């Protein structure tokens, strides 16, 4: 579905506010993630003034009903009302730091005008879980893997990406440039490779194949979660060709 | 930034000025062109005064060694002022916020400017803000009784406030946050859930207020 349909001047959509940028004296450019249109960027006029009718609805992380007027260059956000302000999350700095991270990742892996956006459903589910989750480290790892699947970057975890042969059980090598596992004897320190232990491979496969309610029951050591984190964050950095900025703040708050 | 005009009709110096204006917030390509052509038509002495004021801004304006507000002296007028209550520090994001809070006329304490708020997705963390200077100030001045966190009421401002609260929690200083609620002149029907819940939670006893 393409939104730049000339007959259609307005549309209404549920969305999550990913980012805000100040524009001019009192306006903002809002980045929204939607279920049917992918990422939408729209100008919201006058929303930085205290008396703005929609300003209060437009905070990062809010789930809102957005009324968007389609423009030639930029869309315009004419109305907004909050569906969920995630108040439980906004009172906890640790949860906020998680959200900054997952929102940034969602923005980086989403595209504009994407009608089949599974990332929205995933983000919505994870935000709901963050409200009450205890093992947030594991939840973030599960989110990273599900996000990669939704964006079409599922790492290969069963066959060697160089020889094409099925990998035997054991320690292997994760090739970040190839996007998955390769046999141990292809390992090279000079290439973008990292050794991945047998139990980390097993746990990663489990995260790929299961929903959160199954993953949450999994008895997984902190060391394995950390190993998955190192692999996934390096793989994500290779894919987007840059750092995820919120990573630093997330580590700062979680290590305190 | 992609040059606006590579055309030979536009002189290099004019192009440079247009590009410089385009870097300013809220200035688009057309406005940048208009401003550049306006400057071209200005009297030479006016242009010189304008350019001097721009260079002076960077060379003469310092950050106050106490509150980190912009100043022309090492310590700003507000921090020198003995009539101000230096046991109170109001922490704000930007120098402009000081102007607004001071204009209200009911606050006579001192300020501290962070020069931004925590914005992880833009790579702005606590290290990029003037939080270290605030901690040093608190350690030096044993007279401080209260810190009022007056960062903006959005997720980034709240994260900044919570971070400050976390790192200052070991001190015995009272830490407060600006009240949140409905702005004057607004209609309740347009208020969002968060504002309404804050307004209800922070409701005040009218009788007490009248006293």
Short mmCIF file of C-alpha atoms in Angstrom, two decimals:
data_model
loop_
_atom_site.label_atom_id
_atom_site.label_comp_id
_atom_site.label_asym_id
_atom_site.label_seq_id
_atom_site.Cartn_x
_atom_site.Cartn_y
_atom_site.Cartn_z
CA UNK A 1 0.00 0.00 0.00
CA UNK A 2 1.57 3.29 -1.05
CA UNK A 3 0.57 6.33 0.94
CA UNK A 4 1.34 8.85 -1.72
CA UNK A 5 -2.07 8.14 -3.26
CA UNK A 6 -3.20 11.45 -4.73
CA UNK A 7 -6.87 10.92 -3.90
CA UNK A 8 -6.10 10.17 -0.28
CA UNK A 9 -5.16 13.31 1.57
CA UNK A 10 -5.47 12.13 5.15
CA UNK A 11 -5.07 8.84 6.92
CA UNK A 12 -5.36 7.67 10.47
CA UNK A 13 -3.08 5.09 12.00
CA UNK A 14 -2.00 3.59 15.26
CA UNK A 15 1.70 4.25 15.85
CA UNK A 16 4.57 4.39 18.32
CA UNK A 17 6.64 7.57 18.60
CA UNK A 18 10.26 6.62 17.92
CA UNK A 19 11.93 9.97 17.79
CA UNK A 20 11.42 13.74 17.85
CA UNK A 21 13.43 16.57 16.34
CA UNK A 22 12.86 20.23 17.03
CA UNK A 23 12.05 22.27 13.97
CA UNK A 24 11.91 26.06 13.89
CA UNK A 25 10.51 27.86 16.93
CA UNK A 26 7.81 25.55 18.17
CA UNK A 27 7.44 22.68 15.68
CA UNK A 28 8.74 19.15 15.73
CA UNK A 29 9.42 16.42 13.21
CA UNK A 30 7.95 13.21 14.60
CA UNK A 31 9.18 9.76 13.57
CA UNK A 32 6.41 7.20 13.94
CA UNK A 33 6.43 3.44 13.50
CA UNK A 34 3.12 2.17 12.17
CA UNK A 35 1.69 -1.32 11.51
CA UNK A 36 0.76 -0.68 7.87
CA UNK A 37 2.99 2.10 6.58
CA UNK A 38 6.36 1.35 8.23
CA UNK A 39 8.13 4.51 9.31
CA UNK A 40 6.34 7.83 8.84
CA UNK A 41 7.90 11.22 9.37
CA UNK A 42 5.55 14.15 9.89
CA UNK A 43 5.75 17.75 11.00
CA UNK A 44 3.71 18.61 14.08
CA UNK A 45 3.17 22.35 14.21
CA UNK A 46 3.36 24.34 17.44
CA UNK A 47 3.67 21.25 19.66
CA UNK A 48 6.46 22.66 21.84
CA UNK A 49 4.13 25.33 23.21
CA UNK A 50 2.49 24.44 26.55
CA UNK A 51 -0.98 25.08 25.17
CA UNK A 52 -0.60 22.78 22.18
CA UNK A 53 -3.56 20.39 21.95
CA UNK A 54 -1.43 17.49 20.74
CA UNK A 55 2.00 18.27 22.24
CA UNK A 56 1.35 16.19 25.38
CA UNK A 57 0.56 13.12 23.29
CA UNK A 58 3.80 13.30 21.34
CA UNK A 59 6.48 12.04 23.65
CA UNK A 60 9.00 9.38 22.61
CA UNK A 61 7.62 5.89 23.38
CA UNK A 62 3.94 6.89 23.40
CA UNK A 63 1.54 4.68 21.48
CA UNK A 64 -0.81 7.09 19.74
CA UNK A 65 -3.58 7.34 17.22
CA UNK A 66 -2.14 9.67 14.62
CA UNK A 67 -4.04 11.63 11.98
CA UNK A 68 -1.64 12.41 9.18
CA UNK A 69 -2.16 14.78 6.27
CA UNK A 70 -0.10 13.65 3.28
CA UNK A 71 2.19 16.36 1.99
CA UNK A 72 4.30 16.64 -1.14
CA UNK A 73 7.58 16.65 0.78
CA UNK A 74 6.72 16.13 4.41
CA UNK A 75 3.54 14.84 6.00
CA UNK A 76 1.74 16.86 8.63
CA UNK A 77 0.47 15.50 11.90
CA UNK A 78 -2.89 17.16 12.43
CA UNK A 79 -4.25 15.25 15.44
CA UNK A 80 -2.98 12.74 17.97
CA UNK A 81 -4.33 10.99 21.01
CA UNK A 82 -2.60 8.65 23.38
CA UNK A 83 -3.48 4.95 23.44
CA UNK A 84 -0.78 4.04 25.96
CA UNK A 85 1.75 6.43 27.52
CA UNK A 86 3.71 3.52 29.12
CA UNK A 87 3.67 5.30 32.48
CA UNK A 88 5.04 2.18 34.27
CA UNK A 89 8.14 2.31 32.06
CA UNK A 90 8.66 6.06 32.29
CA UNK A 91 9.08 5.92 36.06
CA UNK A 92 12.05 3.59 35.90
CA UNK A 93 15.41 4.68 34.46
CA UNK A 94 16.54 1.12 33.75
CA UNK A 95 13.39 0.42 31.72
CA UNK A 96 13.73 3.79 29.94
CA UNK A 97 17.30 2.93 28.89
CA UNK A 98 16.04 -0.40 27.45
CA UNK A 99 13.35 1.44 25.52
CA UNK A 100 15.78 3.96 24.04
CA UNK A 101 17.78 0.99 22.76
CA UNK A 102 14.88 -0.97 21.26
CA UNK A 103 13.34 2.17 19.73
CA UNK A 104 16.63 3.07 18.05
CA UNK A 105 16.99 -0.47 16.70
CA UNK A 106 13.38 -0.48 15.47
CA UNK A 107 14.02 2.78 13.62
CA UNK A 108 17.26 1.53 12.10
CA UNK A 109 15.69 -1.69 10.77
CA UNK A 110 12.39 -0.21 9.53
CA UNK A 111 11.76 1.43 6.20
CA UNK A 112 9.27 4.04 5.04
CA UNK A 113 6.03 2.97 3.34
CA UNK A 114 6.42 -0.70 4.29
CA UNK A 115 2.96 -2.31 4.30
CA UNK A 116 4.06 -5.57 5.98
CA UNK A 117 5.69 -4.26 9.07
CA UNK A 118 6.14 -7.08 11.59
CA UNK A 119 8.51 -4.86 13.52
CA UNK A 120 5.56 -2.83 14.83
CA UNK A 121 3.89 -5.91 16.35
CA UNK A 122 7.21 -7.02 17.82
CA UNK A 123 7.90 -3.59 19.34
CA UNK A 124 4.39 -3.42 20.76
CA UNK A 125 4.79 -6.87 22.33
CA UNK A 126 8.20 -6.08 23.82
CA UNK A 127 7.05 -2.74 25.28
CA UNK A 128 4.18 -4.55 26.97
CA UNK A 129 6.64 -7.13 28.37
CA UNK A 130 9.11 -4.47 29.60
CA UNK A 131 6.40 -3.14 31.93
CA UNK A 132 6.70 -6.22 34.13
CA UNK A 133 9.64 -8.35 32.96
CA UNK A 134 12.33 -9.46 35.39
CA UNK A 135 14.96 -10.94 33.06
CA UNK A 136 15.28 -7.86 30.87
CA UNK A 137 18.73 -8.88 29.51
CA UNK A 138 17.22 -12.04 28.01
CA UNK A 139 14.21 -10.09 26.69
CA UNK A 140 16.50 -7.69 24.83
CA UNK A 141 18.43 -10.58 23.27
CA UNK A 142 15.11 -12.17 22.18
CA UNK A 143 14.02 -8.81 20.76
CA UNK A 144 17.29 -8.39 18.79
CA UNK A 145 16.91 -11.85 17.23
CA UNK A 146 13.20 -11.42 16.40
CA UNK A 147 13.96 -7.97 14.95
CA UNK A 148 16.64 -9.44 12.69
CA UNK A 149 14.15 -12.10 11.53
CA UNK A 150 11.46 -9.46 10.82
CA UNK A 151 13.94 -7.33 8.88
CA UNK A 152 15.15 -10.33 6.85
CA UNK A 153 18.57 -10.75 8.48
CA UNK A 154 18.10 -14.04 10.31
CA UNK A 155 21.61 -15.40 10.88
CA UNK A 156 22.31 -18.90 9.51
CA UNK A 157 22.68 -21.19 12.51
CA UNK A 158 22.57 -24.72 11.03
CA UNK A 159 24.70 -24.88 7.87
CA UNK A 160 28.20 -23.62 7.15
CA UNK A 161 27.89 -20.47 5.03
CA UNK A 162 31.10 -21.27 3.14
CA UNK A 163 30.86 -25.01 2.43
CA UNK A 164 27.05 -25.23 2.63
CA UNK A 165 27.36 -28.41 4.73
CA UNK A 166 25.28 -29.10 7.82
CA UNK A 167 27.29 -28.19 10.91
CA UNK A 168 28.05 -30.87 13.48
CA UNK A 169 27.29 -30.18 17.12
CA UNK A 170 30.13 -28.26 18.75
CA UNK A 171 31.84 -24.89 18.91
CA UNK A 172 31.86 -22.97 15.62
CA UNK A 173 32.64 -19.56 14.20
CA UNK A 174 30.22 -16.68 13.61
CA UNK A 175 31.10 -14.75 10.49
CA UNK A 176 29.61 -11.25 10.74
CA UNK A 177 30.16 -10.45 7.08
CA UNK A 178 28.61 -13.73 5.89
CA UNK A 179 25.74 -13.44 8.39
CA UNK A 180 25.94 -16.67 10.34
CA UNK A 181 27.94 -19.75 11.25
CA UNK A 182 30.90 -21.19 9.41
CA UNK A 183 32.93 -24.28 10.16
CA UNK A 184 35.69 -23.95 12.77
CA UNK A 185 38.53 -24.51 10.30
CA UNK A 186 37.57 -21.40 8.29
CA UNK A 187 38.28 -19.20 11.32
CA UNK A 188 40.60 -16.29 10.69
CA UNK A 189 41.52 -13.63 13.24
CA UNK A 190 41.99 -11.04 10.50
CA UNK A 191 38.43 -11.52 9.18
CA UNK A 192 35.25 -10.39 10.91
CA UNK A 193 34.92 -13.70 12.80
CA UNK A 194 34.21 -14.70 16.37
CA UNK A 195 34.25 -18.11 18.03
CA UNK A 196 30.82 -19.13 19.30
CA UNK A 197 30.41 -21.86 21.89
CA UNK A 198 28.13 -24.88 21.46
CA UNK A 199 25.76 -23.80 24.26
CA UNK A 200 25.55 -20.24 22.88
CA UNK A 201 24.56 -21.66 19.47
CA UNK A 202 21.92 -23.87 21.12
CA UNK A 203 20.48 -20.96 23.13
CA UNK A 204 20.45 -18.66 20.07
CA UNK A 205 18.57 -21.32 18.05
CA UNK A 206 16.05 -21.59 20.88
CA UNK A 207 15.52 -17.80 20.85
CA UNK A 208 15.00 -17.90 17.07
CA UNK A 209 12.39 -20.69 17.21
CA UNK A 210 10.36 -19.73 20.28
CA UNK A 211 7.99 -17.10 21.51
CA UNK A 212 8.67 -15.14 24.70
CA UNK A 213 6.55 -17.30 27.01
CA UNK A 214 8.78 -20.32 26.16
CA UNK A 215 12.00 -18.32 26.24
CA UNK A 216 11.11 -16.86 29.63
CA UNK A 217 10.94 -20.38 31.10
CA UNK A 218 14.41 -21.18 29.81
CA UNK A 219 17.11 -21.65 32.43
CA UNK A 220 20.00 -19.86 30.76
CA UNK A 221 23.22 -18.74 32.41
CA UNK A 222 24.24 -15.07 32.55
CA UNK A 223 27.45 -15.98 30.70
CA UNK A 224 25.51 -17.43 27.73
CA UNK A 225 23.24 -14.34 27.65
CA UNK A 226 26.38 -12.17 27.57
CA UNK A 227 27.90 -14.26 24.78
CA UNK A 228 24.70 -13.90 22.70
CA UNK A 229 24.78 -10.15 23.41
CA UNK A 230 28.38 -9.79 22.14
CA UNK A 231 27.60 -11.75 18.96
CA UNK A 232 24.28 -10.03 18.21
CA UNK A 233 25.49 -6.49 18.89
CA UNK A 234 28.54 -7.02 16.64
CA UNK A 235 26.33 -8.55 13.93
CA UNK A 236 23.92 -5.60 14.16
CA UNK A 237 26.84 -3.14 13.95
CA UNK A 238 28.05 -4.93 10.79
CA UNK A 239 24.58 -4.80 9.24
CA UNK A 240 23.89 -1.12 9.90
CA UNK A 241 27.52 -0.16 9.41
CA UNK A 242 27.55 1.96 12.55
CA UNK A 243 27.20 1.76 16.30
CA UNK A 244 23.82 1.73 17.99
CA UNK A 245 24.14 4.99 19.94
CA UNK A 246 21.87 3.95 22.82
CA UNK A 247 24.13 0.96 23.62
CA UNK A 248 26.45 3.16 25.73
CA UNK A 249 23.64 4.55 27.90
CA UNK A 250 22.08 1.10 28.26
CA UNK A 251 25.40 -0.34 29.52
CA UNK A 252 25.95 2.64 31.84
CA UNK A 253 22.58 2.24 33.55
CA UNK A 254 22.66 -1.56 33.68
CA UNK A 255 26.18 -1.76 35.08
CA UNK A 256 25.45 0.73 37.87
CA UNK B 1 25.57 19.02 3.35
CA UNK B 2 24.97 19.05 -0.42
CA UNK B 3 25.78 22.50 -1.84
CA UNK B 4 22.63 24.38 -2.74
CA UNK B 5 24.00 25.88 -5.90
CA UNK B 6 26.96 24.64 -7.82
CA UNK B 7 26.00 27.06 -10.55
CA UNK B 8 28.74 29.33 -11.83
CA UNK B 9 26.26 32.19 -11.51
CA UNK B 10 26.60 31.91 -7.74
CA UNK B 11 29.94 33.19 -6.50
CA UNK B 12 31.92 31.04 -4.10
CA UNK B 13 31.66 33.56 -1.24
CA UNK B 14 27.90 33.88 -1.72
CA UNK B 15 27.53 30.11 -1.85
CA UNK B 16 29.52 29.79 1.38
CA UNK B 17 27.24 32.28 3.11
CA UNK B 18 24.11 30.47 1.86
CA UNK B 19 25.51 27.17 3.13
CA UNK B 20 26.31 28.78 6.51
CA UNK B 21 22.75 30.05 6.89
CA UNK B 22 21.38 26.64 5.94
CA UNK B 23 23.11 25.12 8.96
CA UNK B 24 20.97 27.26 11.28
CA UNK B 25 17.88 25.59 12.77
CA UNK B 26 14.66 26.30 10.91
CA UNK B 27 16.38 27.86 7.89
CA UNK B 28 15.58 26.20 4.60
CA UNK B 29 17.33 26.69 1.24
CA UNK B 30 15.07 29.55 0.09
CA UNK B 31 15.35 31.47 3.37
CA UNK B 32 19.14 30.97 3.32
CA UNK B 33 19.28 32.46 -0.17
CA UNK B 34 17.06 35.38 0.83
CA UNK B 35 19.19 36.17 3.89
CA UNK B 36 22.43 35.96 1.91
CA UNK B 37 21.11 38.34 -0.76
CA UNK B 38 19.83 40.69 1.94
CA UNK B 39 23.31 40.84 3.47
CA UNK B 40 24.75 41.55 0.03
CA UNK B 41 22.56 44.65 -0.16
CA UNK B 42 23.40 45.87 3.37
CA UNK B 43 25.77 48.79 4.06
CA UNK B 44 29.38 47.67 4.54
CA UNK B 45 29.61 48.95 8.14
CA UNK B 46 26.40 47.10 9.07
CA UNK B 47 27.79 43.89 7.59
CA UNK B 48 31.02 44.39 9.55
CA UNK B 49 29.10 44.92 12.78
CA UNK B 50 27.08 41.79 12.06
CA UNK B 51 30.15 39.66 11.35
CA UNK B 52 31.99 41.09 14.39
CA UNK B 53 29.07 40.20 16.64
CA UNK B 54 29.22 36.62 15.32
CA UNK B 55 32.96 36.21 15.91
CA UNK B 56 32.73 37.94 19.33
CA UNK B 57 30.02 35.48 20.31
CA UNK B 58 32.50 32.63 20.13
CA UNK B 59 35.62 34.44 21.30
CA UNK B 60 34.19 36.52 24.18
CA UNK B 61 31.43 34.36 25.57
CA UNK B 62 32.54 31.91 28.20
CA UNK B 63 30.81 29.40 30.41
CA UNK B 64 30.42 30.58 34.01
CA UNK B 65 32.75 28.51 36.20
CA UNK B 66 29.95 27.93 38.73
CA UNK B 67 26.60 27.58 36.96
CA UNK B 68 27.89 26.86 33.42
CA UNK B 69 25.57 29.49 31.97
CA UNK B 70 26.94 31.57 29.10
CA UNK B 71 28.73 34.63 30.45
CA UNK B 72 31.22 37.32 29.48
CA UNK B 73 33.10 36.90 32.75
CA UNK B 74 34.64 33.87 34.41
CA UNK B 75 31.82 33.95 36.99
CA UNK B 76 28.45 35.24 35.78
CA UNK B 77 26.49 38.14 37.33
CA UNK B 78 23.88 35.78 38.77
CA UNK B 79 26.44 33.70 40.67
CA UNK B 80 28.16 36.82 42.04
CA UNK B 81 24.83 38.33 43.19
CA UNK B 82 24.82 38.07 47.01
CA UNK B 83 21.04 38.63 47.20
CA UNK B 84 20.47 35.22 45.60
CA UNK B 85 20.00 32.16 47.78
CA UNK B 86 22.93 29.89 46.94
CA UNK B 87 21.52 27.02 49.00
CA UNK B 88 19.09 26.38 46.10
CA UNK B 89 20.18 25.16 42.68
CA UNK B 90 17.69 24.87 39.86
CA UNK B 91 19.06 22.52 37.16
CA UNK B 92 17.97 23.41 33.62
CA UNK B 93 18.74 22.07 30.16
CA UNK B 94 19.46 25.33 28.32
CA UNK B 95 20.42 28.95 29.10
CA UNK B 96 17.05 30.06 27.68
CA UNK B 97 15.29 28.15 30.48
CA UNK B 98 16.99 30.39 33.08
CA UNK B 99 15.48 33.43 31.43
CA UNK B 100 11.95 31.92 31.55
CA UNK B 101 12.21 30.68 35.17
CA UNK B 102 13.76 33.94 36.40
CA UNK B 103 11.11 36.01 34.62
CA UNK B 104 8.41 34.28 36.71
CA UNK B 105 9.78 36.36 39.63
CA UNK B 106 9.24 33.81 42.41
CA UNK B 107 12.57 32.00 42.36
CA UNK B 108 15.59 33.66 43.92
CA UNK B 109 18.00 30.74 44.02
CA UNK B 110 20.85 29.90 41.67
CA UNK B 111 20.89 27.84 38.47
CA UNK B 112 22.96 25.17 36.81
CA UNK B 113 22.88 24.66 33.04
CA UNK B 114 23.42 21.14 31.67
CA UNK B 115 23.50 22.28 28.02
CA UNK B 116 21.15 19.57 26.80
CA UNK B 117 19.46 16.42 28.02
CA UNK B 118 20.30 12.74 27.85
CA UNK B 119 19.42 11.62 24.33
CA UNK B 120 20.92 8.14 23.83
CA UNK B 121 19.83 7.73 20.21
CA UNK B 122 21.71 10.93 19.30
CA UNK B 123 24.76 9.74 21.23
CA UNK B 124 24.26 12.24 24.07
CA UNK B 125 24.86 10.59 27.40
CA UNK B 126 25.65 12.01 30.86
CA UNK B 127 29.31 12.50 29.86
CA UNK B 128 28.30 14.98 27.17
CA UNK B 129 26.37 17.16 29.64
CA UNK B 130 27.72 19.41 32.40
CA UNK B 131 26.81 16.95 35.14
CA UNK B 132 30.39 16.53 36.35
CA UNK B 133 30.55 20.29 37.00
CA UNK B 134 27.31 20.06 39.03
CA UNK B 135 28.75 17.30 41.22
CA UNK B 136 31.96 19.29 41.77
CA UNK B 137 29.89 22.33 42.69
CA UNK B 138 27.90 20.34 45.24
CA UNK B 139 31.07 18.87 46.74
CA UNK B 140 32.62 22.35 47.09
CA UNK B 141 29.54 24.10 48.51
CA UNK B 142 28.33 22.49 51.74
CA UNK B 143 25.61 25.13 52.04
CA UNK B 144 23.39 23.56 49.33
CA UNK B 145 20.04 22.40 50.75
CA UNK B 146 17.90 21.72 47.69
CA UNK B 147 18.33 20.85 44.03
CA UNK B 148 15.33 21.53 41.82
CA UNK B 149 15.37 19.47 38.64
CA UNK B 150 13.79 21.60 35.92
CA UNK B 151 14.56 19.54 32.81
CA UNK B 152 11.92 19.34 30.08
CA UNK B 153 8.89 17.15 30.70
CA UNK B 154 9.55 14.61 27.98
CA UNK B 155 11.23 11.20 28.02
CA UNK B 156 14.72 12.65 27.53
CA UNK B 157 14.19 15.30 30.21
CA UNK B 158 12.76 12.69 32.59
CA UNK B 159 15.71 10.35 31.96
CA UNK B 160 18.08 13.22 32.73
CA UNK B 161 16.18 14.05 35.93
CA UNK B 162 16.15 10.41 37.07
CA UNK B 163 19.84 10.02 36.32
CA UNK B 164 20.64 13.12 38.40
CA UNK B 165 18.44 11.83 41.20
CA UNK B 166 20.30 8.49 41.07
CA UNK B 167 23.80 9.95 41.20
CA UNK B 168 22.91 12.52 43.89
CA UNK B 169 20.96 10.10 46.08
CA UNK B 170 24.01 9.47 48.32
CA UNK B 171 24.04 13.16 49.38
CA UNK B 172 21.70 14.45 52.06
CA UNK B 173 20.48 17.23 49.76
CA UNK B 174 16.75 17.44 49.09
CA UNK B 175 16.04 16.74 45.41
CA UNK B 176 12.80 18.03 43.90
CA UNK B 177 11.25 18.03 40.43
CA UNK B 178 9.10 20.78 38.88
CA UNK B 179 5.40 19.99 39.32
CA UNK B 180 3.57 18.61 36.29
CA UNK B 181 0.00 19.32 35.36
CA UNK B 182 -2.31 21.32 33.16
CA UNK B 183 -0.98 24.56 31.67
CA UNK B 184 -2.91 27.78 32.33
CA UNK B 185 -5.48 28.55 29.67
CA UNK B 186 -5.76 24.95 28.46
CA UNK B 187 -8.91 22.85 28.01
CA UNK B 188 -9.12 19.60 29.98
CA UNK B 189 -10.81 17.85 27.04
CA UNK B 190 -7.57 18.05 25.02
CA UNK B 191 -5.21 16.95 27.80
CA UNK B 192 -3.34 13.68 27.41
CA UNK B 193 -3.49 10.78 29.91
CA UNK B 194 -0.05 11.44 31.36
CA UNK B 195 -0.75 15.11 32.06
CA UNK B 196 -4.16 14.34 33.55
CA UNK B 197 -2.75 11.66 35.86
CA UNK B 198 0.06 13.97 37.00
CA UNK B 199 -2.41 16.79 37.55
CA UNK B 200 -4.68 14.54 39.62
CA UNK B 201 -1.81 13.12 41.65
CA UNK B 202 -0.39 16.58 42.39
CA UNK B 203 -3.78 18.20 43.13
CA UNK B 204 -3.70 20.89 45.82
CA UNK B 205 -6.01 21.76 48.71
CA UNK B 206 -7.76 25.00 47.73
CA UNK B 207 -8.28 26.02 51.38
CA UNK B 208 -4.56 25.72 52.07
CA UNK B 209 -3.80 27.79 48.99
CA UNK B 210 -6.17 30.58 50.08
CA UNK B 211 -4.44 30.83 53.45
#
